[in-house]
PDB file of C-alpha atoms and ligand atoms in Angstrom:
ATOM      1  CA  MET A  14      -4.377 -74.789   4.258  1.00  0.00           C
ATOM      2  CA  THR A  15      -6.250 -74.370   0.502  1.00  0.00           C
ATOM      3  CA  LEU A  16      -7.276 -70.775  -0.255  1.00  0.00           C
ATOM      4  CA  LEU A  17     -10.526 -69.885  -1.858  1.00  0.00           C
ATOM      5  CA  THR A  18     -10.458 -69.175  -5.239  1.00  0.00           C
ATOM      6  CA  GLU A  19     -11.062 -65.686  -6.735  1.00  0.00           C
ATOM      7  CA  ALA A  20     -14.735 -66.831  -7.659  1.00  0.00           C
ATOM      8  CA  GLU A  21     -15.552 -68.289  -4.221  1.00  0.00           C
ATOM      9  CA  ALA A  22     -14.194 -65.746  -2.219  1.00  0.00           C
ATOM     10  CA  SER A  23     -16.552 -63.039  -4.839  1.00  0.00           C
ATOM     11  CA  ALA A  24     -19.232 -65.987  -3.876  1.00  0.00           C
ATOM     12  CA  TYR A  25     -18.302 -65.627  -0.442  1.00  0.00           C
ATOM     13  CA  TRP A  26     -18.551 -61.696   0.080  1.00  0.00           C
ATOM     14  CA  ASN A  27     -21.819 -61.689  -1.876  1.00  0.00           C
ATOM     15  CA  GLU A  28     -23.300 -64.349   0.360  1.00  0.00           C
ATOM     16  CA  ARG A  29     -22.048 -62.891   4.080  1.00  0.00           C
ATOM     17  CA  HIS A  30     -23.530 -59.000   2.665  1.00  0.00           C
ATOM     18  CA  GLN A  31     -26.669 -60.554   1.856  1.00  0.00           C
ATOM     19  CA  ARG A  32     -27.092 -62.476   5.037  1.00  0.00           C
ATOM     20  CA  GLU A  33     -25.254 -60.449   7.723  1.00  0.00           C
ATOM     21  CA  GLY A  34     -26.271 -57.746   9.408  1.00  0.00           C
ATOM     22  CA  ASP A  35     -24.830 -53.959   8.637  1.00  0.00           C
ATOM     23  CA  LEU A  36     -21.909 -54.175  10.743  1.00  0.00           C
ATOM     24  CA  ARG A  37     -20.765 -57.975  10.835  1.00  0.00           C
ATOM     25  CA  SER A  38     -20.980 -57.775   7.193  1.00  0.00           C
ATOM     26  CA  GLY A  39     -18.069 -56.239   6.788  1.00  0.00           C
ATOM     27  CA  GLY A  40     -16.644 -56.375  10.169  1.00  0.00           C
ATOM     28  CA  ASP A  41     -15.407 -59.144  12.705  1.00  0.00           C
ATOM     29  CA  ILE A  42     -17.654 -62.087  11.740  1.00  0.00           C
ATOM     30  CA  THR A  43     -16.807 -63.332  15.392  1.00  0.00           C
ATOM     31  CA  PHE A  44     -18.292 -60.191  17.124  1.00  0.00           C
ATOM     32  CA  ASP A  45     -21.763 -59.560  17.698  1.00  0.00           C
ATOM     33  CA  GLU A  46     -23.737 -56.530  16.230  1.00  0.00           C
ATOM     34  CA  ALA A  47     -23.146 -53.997  19.248  1.00  0.00           C
ATOM     35  CA  THR A  48     -19.355 -55.040  19.489  1.00  0.00           C
ATOM     36  CA  ASN A  49     -18.726 -54.324  16.132  1.00  0.00           C
ATOM     37  CA  ARG A  50     -20.073 -50.965  16.406  1.00  0.00           C
ATOM     38  CA  MET A  51     -17.359 -50.044  18.763  1.00  0.00           C
ATOM     39  CA  PHE A  52     -14.843 -51.847  16.683  1.00  0.00           C
ATOM     40  CA  TYR A  53     -16.400 -49.845  13.807  1.00  0.00           C
ATOM     41  CA  THR A  54     -16.001 -46.542  15.897  1.00  0.00           C
ATOM     42  CA  ARG A  55     -12.441 -47.058  17.020  1.00  0.00           C
ATOM     43  CA  ARG A  56     -11.484 -47.563  13.745  1.00  0.00           C
ATOM     44  CA  LEU A  57     -13.628 -44.206  12.515  1.00  0.00           C
ATOM     45  CA  ALA A  58     -11.773 -42.510  14.979  1.00  0.00           C
ATOM     46  CA  MET A  59      -8.221 -43.519  13.845  1.00  0.00           C
ATOM     47  CA  LEU A  60      -9.246 -42.521  10.363  1.00  0.00           C
ATOM     48  CA  LEU A  61      -9.834 -39.359  11.478  1.00  0.00           C
ATOM     49  CA  ASP A  62      -6.715 -38.653  13.303  1.00  0.00           C
ATOM     50  CA  ILE A  63      -5.263 -39.375   9.798  1.00  0.00           C
ATOM     51  CA  VAL A  64      -7.698 -37.563   7.520  1.00  0.00           C
ATOM     52  CA  GLY A  65      -7.903 -34.556   9.826  1.00  0.00           C
ATOM     53  CA  MET A  66     -10.593 -32.923  12.009  1.00  0.00           C
ATOM     54  CA  GLN A  67     -11.618 -30.162   9.487  1.00  0.00           C
ATOM     55  CA  ALA A  68     -14.322 -29.797   7.054  1.00  0.00           C
ATOM     56  CA  ASN A  69     -14.522 -27.279   4.423  1.00  0.00           C
ATOM     57  CA  PRO A  70     -17.717 -26.771   2.235  1.00  0.00           C
ATOM     58  CA  VAL A  71     -16.210 -24.799  -0.247  1.00  0.00           C
ATOM     59  CA  ALA A  72     -13.327 -27.073  -1.278  1.00  0.00           C
ATOM     60  CA  PRO A  73     -14.188 -30.600   0.412  1.00  0.00           C
ATOM     61  CA  LEU A  74     -11.539 -33.643   0.642  1.00  0.00           C
ATOM     62  CA  TYR A  75     -11.762 -36.052  -2.087  1.00  0.00           C
ATOM     63  CA  LEU A  76     -11.839 -39.550  -0.528  1.00  0.00           C
ATOM     64  CA  LEU A  77     -11.624 -42.825  -1.314  1.00  0.00           C
ATOM     65  CA  ASP A  78     -13.273 -45.843   0.490  1.00  0.00           C
ATOM     66  CA  ALA A  79     -11.312 -48.532  -1.252  1.00  0.00           C
ATOM     67  CA  GLY A  80     -13.147 -52.109  -0.457  1.00  0.00           C
ATOM     68  CA  CYS A  81     -16.426 -49.975   1.258  1.00  0.00           C
ATOM     69  CA  GLY A  82     -18.382 -53.134   1.940  1.00  0.00           C
ATOM     70  CA  LYS A  83     -21.875 -51.747   2.760  1.00  0.00           C
ATOM     71  CA  GLY A  84     -20.241 -48.225   3.413  1.00  0.00           C
ATOM     72  CA  TRP A  85     -20.538 -47.555   6.747  1.00  0.00           C
ATOM     73  CA  PHE A  86     -17.011 -45.782   6.641  1.00  0.00           C
ATOM     74  CA  THR A  87     -18.154 -44.288   3.741  1.00  0.00           C
ATOM     75  CA  ARG A  88     -21.249 -42.180   4.843  1.00  0.00           C
ATOM     76  CA  GLU A  89     -19.724 -41.204   8.064  1.00  0.00           C
ATOM     77  CA  LEU A  90     -16.735 -39.737   6.351  1.00  0.00           C
ATOM     78  CA  ALA A  91     -19.405 -38.004   4.116  1.00  0.00           C
ATOM     79  CA  GLN A  92     -21.632 -37.058   6.553  1.00  0.00           C
ATOM     80  CA  PHE A  93     -18.226 -35.124   7.961  1.00  0.00           C
ATOM     81  CA  GLY A  94     -18.432 -33.039   4.728  1.00  0.00           C
ATOM     82  CA  HIS A  95     -16.005 -35.143   2.116  1.00  0.00           C
ATOM     83  CA  GLN A  96     -16.749 -36.198  -1.011  1.00  0.00           C
ATOM     84  CA  VAL A  97     -16.470 -39.772  -0.875  1.00  0.00           C
ATOM     85  CA  ASP A  98     -15.772 -42.711  -3.291  1.00  0.00           C
ATOM     86  CA  GLY A  99     -16.982 -45.941  -2.539  1.00  0.00           C
ATOM     87  CA  ILE A 100     -15.507 -48.819  -4.346  1.00  0.00           C
ATOM     88  CA  ASP A 101     -16.170 -52.899  -3.437  1.00  0.00           C
ATOM     89  CA  GLY A 102     -16.269 -56.015  -5.432  1.00  0.00           C
ATOM     90  CA  SER A 103     -19.158 -57.118  -4.334  1.00  0.00           C
ATOM     91  CA  GLU A 104     -22.504 -56.635  -6.332  1.00  0.00           C
ATOM     92  CA  ALA A 105     -24.369 -57.214  -3.073  1.00  0.00           C
ATOM     93  CA  ALA A 106     -22.410 -54.341  -1.343  1.00  0.00           C
ATOM     94  CA  ILE A 107     -22.756 -52.015  -3.567  1.00  0.00           C
ATOM     95  CA  GLU A 108     -26.502 -52.268  -4.068  1.00  0.00           C
ATOM     96  CA  GLN A 109     -26.819 -51.854   0.024  1.00  0.00           C
ATOM     97  CA  CYS A 110     -24.802 -49.121  -0.383  1.00  0.00           C
ATOM     98  CA  ARG A 111     -27.083 -47.104  -2.693  1.00  0.00           C
ATOM     99  CA  VAL A 112     -30.063 -47.656  -0.596  1.00  0.00           C
ATOM    100  CA  HIS A 113     -28.595 -45.116   1.682  1.00  0.00           C
ATOM    101  CA  GLY A 114     -28.361 -42.323  -0.996  1.00  0.00           C
ATOM    102  CA  GLY A 115     -26.613 -39.613   0.037  1.00  0.00           C
ATOM    103  CA  SER A 116     -23.559 -37.608  -1.238  1.00  0.00           C
ATOM    104  CA  PRO A 117     -21.163 -40.484  -1.584  1.00  0.00           C
ATOM    105  CA  ARG A 118     -20.951 -42.219  -5.105  1.00  0.00           C
ATOM    106  CA  TYR A 119     -20.500 -46.176  -4.949  1.00  0.00           C
ATOM    107  CA  HIS A 120     -18.752 -48.426  -7.896  1.00  0.00           C
ATOM    108  CA  LYS A 121     -18.655 -51.705  -8.492  1.00  0.00           C
ATOM    109  CA  SER A 122     -14.705 -52.493  -8.877  1.00  0.00           C
ATOM    110  CA  SER A 123     -12.083 -54.564  -7.870  1.00  0.00           C
ATOM    111  CA  LEU A 124      -9.433 -52.668  -6.392  1.00  0.00           C
ATOM    112  CA  SER A 125      -6.766 -52.725  -9.224  1.00  0.00           C
ATOM    113  CA  GLY A 126      -9.227 -52.063 -11.555  1.00  0.00           C
ATOM    114  CA  TRP A 127     -10.211 -48.389  -9.966  1.00  0.00           C
ATOM    115  CA  ARG A 128      -9.706 -45.827 -12.475  1.00  0.00           C
ATOM    116  CA  SER A 129     -10.787 -41.981 -11.370  1.00  0.00           C
ATOM    117  CA  PRO A 130     -10.636 -38.850 -13.310  1.00  0.00           C
ATOM    118  CA  ARG A 131      -9.084 -37.061 -10.063  1.00  0.00           C
ATOM    119  CA  LEU A 132      -6.729 -37.900  -7.467  1.00  0.00           C
ATOM    120  CA  TYR A 133      -7.674 -38.480  -4.246  1.00  0.00           C
ATOM    121  CA  ASP A 134      -6.407 -36.449  -1.033  1.00  0.00           C
ATOM    122  CA  VAL A 135      -6.928 -39.475   0.548  1.00  0.00           C
ATOM    123  CA  VAL A 136      -7.476 -43.413  -0.154  1.00  0.00           C
ATOM    124  CA  PHE A 137      -8.049 -45.498   2.726  1.00  0.00           C
ATOM    125  CA  SER A 138      -8.804 -49.463   2.358  1.00  0.00           C
ATOM    126  CA  VAL A 139      -9.990 -50.832   5.882  1.00  0.00           C
ATOM    127  CA  ASP A 140      -9.348 -54.519   6.334  1.00  0.00           C
ATOM    128  CA  VAL A 141      -9.720 -55.032   2.590  1.00  0.00           C
ATOM    129  CA  LEU A 142      -5.779 -56.551   1.260  1.00  0.00           C
ATOM    130  CA  PHE A 143      -5.603 -58.994   3.565  1.00  0.00           C
ATOM    131  CA  HIS A 144      -8.607 -60.507   1.666  1.00  0.00           C
ATOM    132  CA  ILE A 145      -6.774 -60.507  -1.621  1.00  0.00           C
ATOM    133  CA  LEU A 146      -5.410 -63.806  -1.295  1.00  0.00           C
ATOM    134  CA  ASP A 147      -3.482 -64.075  -4.949  1.00  0.00           C
ATOM    135  CA  ASP A 148      -0.338 -62.037  -4.532  1.00  0.00           C
ATOM    136  CA  ALA A 149      -0.018 -60.817  -8.070  1.00  0.00           C
ATOM    137  CA  GLU A 150      -3.907 -59.501  -7.496  1.00  0.00           C
ATOM    138  CA  TRP A 151      -2.530 -57.692  -3.993  1.00  0.00           C
ATOM    139  CA  GLU A 152       0.196 -56.167  -5.799  1.00  0.00           C
ATOM    140  CA  ARG A 153      -1.514 -54.959  -8.308  1.00  0.00           C
ATOM    141  CA  SER A 154      -4.498 -53.453  -6.248  1.00  0.00           C
ATOM    142  CA  VAL A 155      -1.711 -51.661  -3.703  1.00  0.00           C
ATOM    143  CA  ARG A 156       0.088 -50.215  -6.467  1.00  0.00           C
ATOM    144  CA  ASN A 157      -3.366 -48.788  -8.200  1.00  0.00           C
ATOM    145  CA  LEU A 158      -4.340 -47.402  -5.003  1.00  0.00           C
ATOM    146  CA  ALA A 159      -0.895 -45.661  -4.323  1.00  0.00           C
ATOM    147  CA  SER A 160      -1.169 -44.141  -8.250  1.00  0.00           C
ATOM    148  CA  LEU A 161      -4.436 -42.519  -7.130  1.00  0.00           C
ATOM    149  CA  VAL A 162      -3.202 -40.520  -3.633  1.00  0.00           C
ATOM    150  CA  ARG A 163      -2.270 -37.016  -4.810  1.00  0.00           C
ATOM    151  CA  LEU A 164       0.930 -35.108  -3.956  1.00  0.00           C
ATOM    152  CA  SER A 165       0.945 -35.254  -0.310  1.00  0.00           C
ATOM    153  CA  GLY A 166      -2.207 -36.948  -0.046  1.00  0.00           C
ATOM    154  CA  LYS A 167      -2.340 -39.973   2.059  1.00  0.00           C
ATOM    155  CA  LEU A 168      -2.590 -43.707   1.813  1.00  0.00           C
ATOM    156  CA  VAL A 169      -4.169 -45.361   4.596  1.00  0.00           C
ATOM    157  CA  ILE A 170      -4.071 -49.621   4.685  1.00  0.00           C
ATOM    158  CA  GLY A 171      -5.412 -52.119   7.391  1.00  0.00           C
ATOM    159  CA  ASP A 172      -3.196 -55.300   7.757  1.00  0.00           C
ATOM    160  CA  TRP A 173      -1.057 -56.323  10.285  1.00  0.00           C
ATOM    161  CA  GLY A 174       2.525 -54.544  11.656  1.00  0.00           C
ATOM    162  CA  GLU A 175       4.705 -57.324  12.267  1.00  0.00           C
ATOM    163  CA  ASP A 176       7.075 -58.890   9.431  1.00  0.00           C
ATOM    164  CA  GLY A 177       6.069 -61.955   7.333  1.00  0.00           C
ATOM    165  CA  ASP A 178       2.639 -63.224   6.079  1.00  0.00           C
ATOM    166  CA  ARG A 179       0.207 -65.200   7.996  1.00  0.00           C
ATOM    167  CA  VAL A 180      -2.735 -67.508   6.779  1.00  0.00           C
ATOM    168  CA  TYR A 181      -5.310 -66.701   9.000  1.00  0.00           C
ATOM    169  CA  SER A 182      -8.169 -68.866   7.225  1.00  0.00           C
ATOM    170  CA  ASN A 183      -8.622 -69.945   3.816  1.00  0.00           C
ATOM    171  CA  TYR A 184      -9.825 -66.449   3.046  1.00  0.00           C
ATOM    172  CA  GLN A 185      -7.681 -63.742   5.211  1.00  0.00           C
ATOM    173  CA  VAL A 186      -3.853 -63.786   4.651  1.00  0.00           C
ATOM    174  CA  VAL A 187      -2.292 -61.072   6.338  1.00  0.00           C
ATOM    175  CA  ARG A 188       0.731 -59.426   5.007  1.00  0.00           C
ATOM    176  CA  GLY A 189       3.343 -57.340   7.026  1.00  0.00           C
ATOM    177  CA  ARG A 190       5.658 -54.575   6.467  1.00  0.00           C
ATOM    178  CA  GLN A 191       8.452 -56.350   4.257  1.00  0.00           C
ATOM    179  CA  ARG A 192       5.864 -56.460   2.090  1.00  0.00           C
ATOM    180  CA  TYR A 193       3.959 -52.866   2.372  1.00  0.00           C
ATOM    181  CA  LEU A 194       7.389 -50.755   2.422  1.00  0.00           C
ATOM    182  CA  PRO A 195       9.744 -51.317  -0.308  1.00  0.00           C
ATOM    183  CA  LEU A 196       6.787 -51.515  -2.767  1.00  0.00           C
ATOM    184  CA  LEU A 197       5.408 -48.353  -1.419  1.00  0.00           C
ATOM    185  CA  ARG A 198       8.387 -46.336  -1.428  1.00  0.00           C
ATOM    186  CA  ALA A 199       9.133 -48.020  -4.964  1.00  0.00           C
ATOM    187  CA  CYS A 200       5.761 -45.978  -6.072  1.00  0.00           C
ATOM    188  CA  GLY A 201       6.798 -42.697  -4.299  1.00  0.00           C
ATOM    189  CA  LEU A 202       5.426 -42.914  -1.033  1.00  0.00           C
ATOM    190  CA  ARG A 203       7.199 -42.408   2.639  1.00  0.00           C
ATOM    191  CA  PHE A 204       5.849 -44.711   5.687  1.00  0.00           C
ATOM    192  CA  ASP A 205       4.460 -42.460   8.354  1.00  0.00           C
ATOM    193  CA  GLY A 206       3.623 -45.064  10.928  1.00  0.00           C
ATOM    194  CA  TRP A 207       2.047 -48.306  11.682  1.00  0.00           C
ATOM    195  CA  GLN A 208      -0.936 -47.790  14.392  1.00  0.00           C
ATOM    196  CA  SER A 209      -2.840 -51.051  15.913  1.00  0.00           C
ATOM    197  CA  TYR A 210      -6.193 -51.222  16.355  1.00  0.00           C
ATOM    198  CA  ARG A 211      -6.175 -51.827  19.985  1.00  0.00           C
ATOM    199  CA  PHE A 212      -9.294 -53.637  19.757  1.00  0.00           C
ATOM    200  CA  ARG A 213      -9.652 -56.705  21.712  1.00  0.00           C
ATOM    201  CA  ARG A 214      -7.219 -59.281  20.516  1.00  0.00           C
ATOM    202  CA  SER A 215      -6.874 -57.834  16.796  1.00  0.00           C
ATOM    203  CA  PRO A 216      -3.369 -58.202  15.706  1.00  0.00           C
ATOM    204  CA  ILE A 217      -4.493 -55.522  12.585  1.00  0.00           C
ATOM    205  CA  GLY A 218      -3.832 -51.865  12.162  1.00  0.00           C
ATOM    206  CA  LEU A 219      -3.536 -48.964  10.048  1.00  0.00           C
ATOM    207  CA  TYR A 220      -0.682 -48.206   7.609  1.00  0.00           C
ATOM    208  CA  THR A 221      -0.321 -44.543   6.775  1.00  0.00           C
ATOM    209  CA  PHE A 222       2.046 -43.575   3.491  1.00  0.00           C
ATOM    210  CA  THR A 223       2.162 -39.689   2.477  1.00  0.00           C
ATOM    211  CA  ARG A 224       2.965 -39.743  -1.485  1.00  0.00           C
ATOM    212  CA  THR A 225       5.790 -37.348  -1.622  1.00  0.00           C
ATOM    213  CA  GLY A 226       7.146 -37.917  -5.253  1.00  0.00           C
TER     214      GLY A 226
HETATM  215  C1  SAM B  10     -13.610 -57.414   5.507  1.00  0.00           C
HETATM  216  S1  SAM B  10     -14.555 -56.598   4.539  1.00  0.00           S
HETATM  217  C2  SAM B  10     -14.504 -54.971   4.686  1.00  0.00           C
HETATM  218  C3  SAM B  10     -15.221 -53.699   4.471  1.00  0.00           C
HETATM  219  C4  SAM B  10     -15.109 -52.361   4.682  1.00  0.00           C
HETATM  220  N1  SAM B  10     -13.833 -52.134   4.407  1.00  0.00           N
HETATM  221  C5  SAM B  10     -15.731 -52.371   6.229  1.00  0.00           C
HETATM  222  O1  SAM B  10     -14.912 -51.927   6.912  1.00  0.00           O
HETATM  223  O2  SAM B  10     -16.892 -52.683   6.523  1.00  0.00           O
HETATM  224  C6  SAM B  10     -13.482 -56.658   2.848  1.00  0.00           C
HETATM  225  C7  SAM B  10     -14.172 -56.478   1.986  1.00  0.00           C
HETATM  226  O3  SAM B  10     -13.393 -56.207   0.559  1.00  0.00           O
HETATM  227  C8  SAM B  10     -14.300 -56.412  -0.791  1.00  0.00           C
HETATM  228  N2  SAM B  10     -13.060 -57.115  -1.693  1.00  0.00           N
HETATM  229  C9  SAM B  10     -12.268 -58.605  -1.271  1.00  0.00           C
HETATM  230  N3  SAM B  10     -11.667 -58.354  -1.964  1.00  0.00           N
HETATM  231  C10 SAM B  10     -11.639 -57.025  -3.130  1.00  0.00           C
HETATM  232  C11 SAM B  10     -11.242 -56.977  -4.265  1.00  0.00           C
HETATM  233  N4  SAM B  10     -10.375 -57.395  -4.741  1.00  0.00           N
HETATM  234  N5  SAM B  10     -11.397 -55.705  -4.738  1.00  0.00           N
HETATM  235  C12 SAM B  10     -12.595 -54.739  -4.138  1.00  0.00           C
HETATM  236  N6  SAM B  10     -13.352 -55.288  -3.082  1.00  0.00           N
HETATM  237  C13 SAM B  10     -12.943 -56.304  -2.295  1.00  0.00           C
HETATM  238  C14 SAM B  10     -15.124 -57.767  -0.268  1.00  0.00           C
HETATM  239  O4  SAM B  10     -16.293 -57.348  -1.216  1.00  0.00           O
HETATM  240  C15 SAM B  10     -15.526 -57.204   1.213  1.00  0.00           C
HETATM  241  O5  SAM B  10     -16.669 -56.090   1.096  1.00  0.00           O
END
């Protein structure tokens, strides 16, 4: 299968974010809006288990939603009292995030290009890395996200939990354990586990890593 070029993938996401409703836009395009709402709620609960269930108005957690799409996870986590940055490569997605206003700060940026003056308590990237089709750019992105996590902070990545890569479509290449574990170990992060979404037939789940060095 011929994969989209970077320019084609970028046009695809801009067009999809303009065309689709809030959740189908960045969720599963084969589900309707109501089913996507369940899917988003399920994954939010998983994020909550990882981020923790405490809010501290004096010292909020500092989170990065890397590839935030239209910002559903960004806004939900901000409503829990956390300070959240949302970045996405799609101009259309970031424009629509900004319409909601509120406390999150949104920036148009690639995952590999984002720089922050502060390190994050948790960096999470839900269903984004398997849309980065070029291997070198995927590696730069993973390394950059890892570099943005503070000591003892967490990196959370949505991808599949098997070994090996698999091309699902011309804009989706899932990568498995043999890609993430050695790369992130070399970046000073410990592998804590992978948990399946357990939603319909999705083969995807969340990897969690903790910075130890
Ligand atoms: C399936 S959507 C997920 C969006 C969001 N995480 C969510 O779950 O609603 C994938 C998103 O990744 C973004 N994206 C793809 N490649 C990217 C890159 N290299 N840097 C930043 N964003 C990227 C797309 O613009 C799109 O918004």
